[in-house]
Coordinates of C-alpha atoms in Angstrom, one line a residue:
X69 CA -115.3 59.9 -390.4
X70 CA -112.3 62.1 -389.9
X71 CA -114.2 64.4 -387.4
X72 CA -114.3 61.9 -384.4
X73 CA -110.7 61.1 -384.9
X74 CA -109.8 64.8 -384.7
X75 CA -111.9 65.2 -381.5
X76 CA -110.0 62.6 -379.6
X77 CA -106.7 63.6 -380.9
X78 CA -106.8 67.2 -379.8
X79 CA -107.0 66.5 -375.9
X80 CA -104.2 63.9 -376.4
X81 CA -102.0 66.6 -378.0
X82 CA -102.8 69.1 -375.2
X83 CA -102.0 66.4 -372.6
X84 CA -98.7 65.6 -374.2
X85 CA -97.8 69.2 -374.8
X86 CA -98.6 70.1 -371.1
X87 CA -96.5 67.3 -369.7
X88 CA -93.5 68.1 -371.8
X89 CA -93.7 71.7 -370.7
X90 CA -93.9 70.7 -367.1
X91 CA -90.9 68.4 -367.4
X92 CA -88.9 71.2 -369.1
X93 CA -89.9 73.8 -366.5
X94 CA -88.8 71.4 -363.7
X95 CA -85.5 70.7 -365.6
X96 CA -85.0 74.4 -366.1
X97 CA -85.7 75.2 -362.3
X98 CA -83.4 72.3 -361.2
X99 CA -80.7 73.5 -363.5
X100 CA -81.1 77.0 -362.2
X101 CA -80.7 76.0 -358.6
X102 CA -77.6 73.7 -359.4
X103 CA -76.2 76.7 -361.4
X104 CA -76.8 79.2 -358.4
X105 CA -75.3 76.7 -355.9
X106 CA -72.4 76.1 -358.0
X107 CA -71.9 80.0 -358.5
X108 CA -72.1 80.5 -354.7
X109 CA -69.5 77.8 -354.0
X110 CA -67.3 79.4 -356.8
X111 CA -67.7 82.8 -355.5
X112 CA -66.9 82.1 -352.1
X113 CA -63.9 79.8 -353.1
X114 CA -62.6 82.7 -355.5
X115 CA -63.1 85.6 -353.3
X116 CA -60.3 86.6 -351.1
X117 CA -62.6 88.2 -348.6
X118 CA -64.3 86.2 -345.7
X119 CA -67.9 86.7 -344.9
X120 CA -68.7 87.3 -341.0
X121 CA -72.1 87.8 -339.3
X122 CA -72.0 90.1 -336.4
X123 CA -74.6 90.9 -333.6
X124 CA -75.0 94.4 -332.0
X125 CA -76.5 93.2 -328.7
X126 CA -78.2 96.0 -326.6
X127 CA -79.3 95.7 -323.0
X128 CA -82.1 98.2 -322.7
X129 CA -82.5 100.5 -319.6
X130 CA -84.1 98.7 -316.7
X131 CA -85.1 101.8 -314.6
X132 CA -85.9 105.4 -315.6
X133 CA -83.0 108.0 -315.8
X134 CA -82.7 110.5 -312.9
X135 CA -84.3 113.7 -313.7
X136 CA -82.2 116.8 -314.5
X137 CA -82.7 119.9 -312.4
X138 CA -84.8 121.6 -315.1
X139 CA -86.9 118.6 -315.3
X140 CA -87.4 118.6 -311.4
X141 CA -88.6 122.3 -311.7
X142 CA -91.1 121.7 -314.5
X143 CA -92.3 118.6 -312.6
X144 CA -93.0 120.8 -309.5
X145 CA -94.6 123.4 -311.7
X146 CA -97.0 120.8 -313.2
X147 CA -97.9 119.6 -309.8
X148 CA -98.7 122.9 -308.4
X149 CA -100.9 123.7 -311.4
X150 CA -102.7 120.4 -311.1
X151 CA -103.3 121.0 -307.6
X152 CA -104.7 124.5 -308.1
X153 CA -107.0 123.5 -310.9
X154 CA -108.2 120.1 -309.3
X155 CA -111.5 119.5 -307.5
X156 CA -111.4 117.9 -304.0
X157 CA -111.1 114.3 -303.8
X158 CA -113.3 111.9 -302.0
X159 CA -110.9 111.7 -299.2
X160 CA -110.5 115.3 -298.9
X161 CA -114.3 115.8 -298.8
X162 CA -114.5 113.3 -296.0
X163 CA -111.8 115.3 -294.0
X164 CA -113.9 118.4 -294.2
X165 CA -116.9 116.4 -293.1
X166 CA -115.0 114.9 -290.1
X167 CA -113.8 118.4 -289.2
X168 CA -117.5 119.7 -289.3
X169 CA -118.8 116.9 -287.1
X170 CA -116.1 117.6 -284.5
X171 CA -116.8 121.2 -284.5
X172 CA -120.6 120.4 -284.0
X173 CA -119.7 118.1 -280.9
X174 CA -117.8 120.9 -279.4
X175 CA -120.8 123.3 -279.4
X176 CA -122.8 123.7 -276.2
X177 CA -126.2 122.9 -277.7
X178 CA -124.9 119.8 -279.4
X179 CA -127.5 116.9 -279.4
X180 CA -126.3 113.4 -280.3
X181 CA -129.7 112.4 -281.1
X182 CA -129.7 114.5 -284.2
X183 CA -126.5 112.9 -285.4
X184 CA -126.7 110.8 -288.6
X185 CA -127.9 107.2 -288.1
X186 CA -124.8 106.0 -290.0
X187 CA -122.6 107.4 -287.2
X188 CA -124.9 106.7 -284.0
X189 CA -123.6 104.2 -281.6
X190 CA -120.8 103.2 -284.0
X191 CA -116.9 103.4 -283.7
X192 CA -116.2 106.1 -286.1
X193 CA -112.9 105.8 -288.2
X194 CA -112.0 109.2 -289.3
X195 CA -110.1 110.3 -292.3
X196 CA -107.3 111.3 -290.2
X197 CA -107.2 107.8 -288.6
X198 CA -106.8 106.4 -292.2
X199 CA -104.1 108.9 -293.0
X200 CA -102.1 107.8 -289.9
X201 CA -102.3 104.1 -290.9
X202 CA -101.2 104.8 -294.3
X203 CA -98.3 106.7 -292.9
X204 CA -97.1 103.7 -290.9
X205 CA -97.4 101.5 -293.9
X206 CA -95.3 103.9 -296.0
X207 CA -92.6 103.9 -293.4
X208 CA -92.3 99.9 -293.8
X209 CA -92.2 100.2 -297.4
X210 CA -88.6 99.6 -299.0
X211 CA -88.4 100.6 -302.6
X212 CA -86.2 98.5 -304.9
X213 CA -82.5 99.5 -305.4
X214 CA -81.8 101.5 -308.5
X215 CA -78.4 99.7 -308.7
X216 CA -77.6 96.0 -308.0
X217 CA -74.3 96.8 -305.9
X218 CA -72.1 95.7 -308.7
X219 CA -68.7 96.9 -309.0
X220 CA -68.4 99.8 -311.5
X221 CA -65.0 98.3 -312.7
X222 CA -66.7 94.9 -313.5
X223 CA -67.4 95.6 -317.2
X224 CA -68.5 92.1 -317.8
X225 CA -71.8 92.5 -315.8
X226 CA -75.0 93.5 -317.4
X227 CA -76.4 94.9 -314.2
X228 CA -74.3 98.0 -314.6
X229 CA -75.9 101.4 -315.4
X230 CA -79.5 100.4 -315.0
X231 CA -80.8 103.6 -316.2
X232 CA -78.8 103.5 -319.6
X233 CA -78.6 101.2 -322.6
X234 CA -75.5 99.0 -322.8
X235 CA -73.8 97.3 -325.8
X236 CA -71.9 94.0 -325.4
X237 CA -68.3 94.0 -326.7
X238 CA -66.1 91.1 -326.8
X239 CA -62.2 90.8 -327.3
X240 CA -60.9 88.9 -330.4
X241 CA -57.6 87.8 -331.6
X242 CA -57.0 89.4 -334.9
X243 CA -53.5 88.4 -335.9
X244 CA -51.1 89.4 -333.1
X245 CA -53.5 91.8 -331.9
X246 CA -56.4 91.7 -329.3
X247 CA -59.1 94.0 -330.4
X248 CA -62.5 94.8 -328.9
X249 CA -65.4 94.1 -331.4
X250 CA -68.9 93.2 -331.6
X251 CA -69.5 89.4 -331.3
X252 CA -68.8 88.0 -334.8
X253 CA -68.0 84.7 -336.6
X254 CA -67.3 83.5 -339.9
X255 CA -70.1 82.5 -342.3
X256 CA -70.6 78.8 -343.1
X257 CA -72.1 77.3 -346.3
X258 CA -75.8 76.7 -346.1
X259 CA -76.8 79.4 -343.5
X260 CA -78.1 82.7 -343.9
X261 CA -76.3 85.7 -342.5
X262 CA -78.8 86.2 -339.6
X263 CA -78.1 82.4 -338.6
X264 CA -74.4 83.3 -338.6
X265 CA -75.1 86.2 -336.3
X266 CA -77.2 84.0 -333.9
X267 CA -74.4 81.6 -333.8
X268 CA -71.9 84.1 -333.0
X269 CA -73.8 85.0 -329.9
X270 CA -74.5 81.3 -329.0
X271 CA -70.9 80.4 -329.4
X272 CA -69.5 83.1 -326.8
X273 CA -67.7 81.0 -324.2
X274 CA -69.2 81.0 -320.7
X275 CA -72.3 83.2 -321.8
X276 CA -75.9 82.0 -321.9
X277 CA -77.6 85.0 -323.5
X278 CA -81.1 85.1 -325.0
X279 CA -81.6 87.7 -327.5
X280 CA -84.4 89.0 -329.8
X281 CA -83.2 89.7 -333.3
X282 CA -84.7 92.9 -335.0
X283 CA -85.3 91.8 -338.7
X284 CA -83.5 89.7 -341.1
X285 CA -81.6 92.2 -343.0
X286 CA -78.3 93.6 -341.8
X287 CA -78.4 97.1 -340.3
X288 CA -74.7 97.6 -341.1
X289 CA -71.5 96.7 -342.9
X290 CA -67.7 97.0 -342.3
X291 CA -64.9 95.6 -344.3
X292 CA -61.2 95.3 -343.0
X293 CA -58.0 93.8 -344.1
X294 CA -56.1 91.3 -342.1
X295 CA -52.7 92.3 -340.4
X296 CA -49.9 91.7 -343.1
X297 CA -48.4 89.0 -341.1
X298 CA -51.5 86.8 -341.7
X299 CA -52.5 87.8 -345.0
X300 CA -52.6 85.3 -347.8
X301 CA -53.2 85.4 -351.5
X302 CA -56.6 83.9 -351.1
X303 CA -57.4 85.5 -347.7
X304 CA -56.9 89.2 -347.7
X305 CA -59.7 90.3 -345.1
X306 CA -63.3 90.0 -343.8
X307 CA -66.5 91.8 -344.8
X308 CA -68.7 91.9 -341.8
X309 CA -72.5 92.2 -341.8
X310 CA -74.1 93.5 -338.6
X311 CA -77.6 92.5 -337.3
X312 CA -79.3 94.3 -334.3
X313 CA -80.6 92.5 -331.4
X314 CA -82.1 93.1 -327.8
X315 CA -81.0 91.2 -324.7
X316 CA -84.2 89.2 -323.5
X317 CA -82.7 87.2 -320.8
X318 CA -79.4 85.7 -319.3
X319 CA -77.9 83.6 -316.6
X320 CA -75.4 85.0 -314.2
X321 CA -72.6 82.7 -315.3
X322 CA -68.8 83.4 -314.4
X323 CA -67.3 84.9 -317.7
X324 CA -63.6 85.0 -318.7
X325 CA -62.0 88.1 -317.1
X326 CA -61.4 90.9 -319.6
X327 CA -63.0 89.2 -322.5
X328 CA -66.6 90.7 -322.3
X329 CA -67.6 94.4 -321.7
X330 CA -71.0 96.0 -321.5
X331 CA -70.5 99.8 -322.3
X332 CA -72.5 102.7 -323.0
X333 CA -72.7 104.5 -326.3
X334 CA -70.4 107.2 -325.2
X335 CA -67.8 104.7 -324.1
X336 CA -67.5 102.9 -327.2
X337 CA -64.6 105.3 -328.4
X338 CA -62.4 103.8 -325.5
X339 CA -62.7 100.4 -326.8
X340 CA -63.2 100.4 -330.7
X341 CA -61.0 101.5 -333.5
X342 CA -61.8 104.8 -335.2
X343 CA -62.7 103.5 -338.6
X344 CA -64.7 100.3 -336.9
X345 CA -66.3 102.8 -334.6
X346 CA -67.5 105.1 -337.5
X347 CA -69.5 102.2 -339.0
X348 CA -71.0 101.0 -335.7
X349 CA -72.2 104.3 -334.5
X350 CA -74.4 104.5 -337.8
X351 CA -76.9 102.1 -336.5
X352 CA -76.5 102.3 -332.5
X353 CA -79.4 104.5 -331.0
X354 CA -79.1 105.7 -327.5
X355 CA -82.4 104.2 -326.1

């Protein structure tokens, strides 16, 4: 009589054990999350360093760069080699055919009845006539300008230097100083560093910039101390994490004068501090 009782009790024991283990696992997971959140809050509150997210926003080249003298010579050489090795095109064959027909018409024994049926009693449009028509259309064509007519001194316009890659800088108040930096803002509880960098770009006054961020991980890091006049025991400096982004669109809005600058990579040394510039140059590519 003991066997049936044993068969019934074993599944019940397994159910009770599984339920207890699941509850224990959920309690441990919940405790870990609470402990992790508390640790983050404690670490942020205890650290004298403020976390910042920054964005390195690049406007990629819009037009191709002007060719150098050696590139011009090489291009002419390649065109000459291609011309010498190429076969005649259909248009060039038609030019030869038209020339042969004209020469036949000038002969004394020319007989129009022997002319090909495709050309008999029809108005013939020669290849030369087509070339003349194309030449007139070419004279009417106006290529797009390689510059937008923007004043070169207007560093706040992204329409400068269309053949080069530009980087956005903003002027920030750091203590009593005004410094040129990449757009940055302080991290807030509950957001990722990338979200902080996105907020830094969205919070720029008077700018409506759309960007494509390249990844979720920072591409660079910089740590600096605040000026002594604003240092406190619980606020020594900032740790900045940089994220890369590419400008994908913007509206031409009036920006605050001398607060924004689009600069080339080789112009960064005129704006950034040496130590800051050293870190920024590590992840900026001259595209």
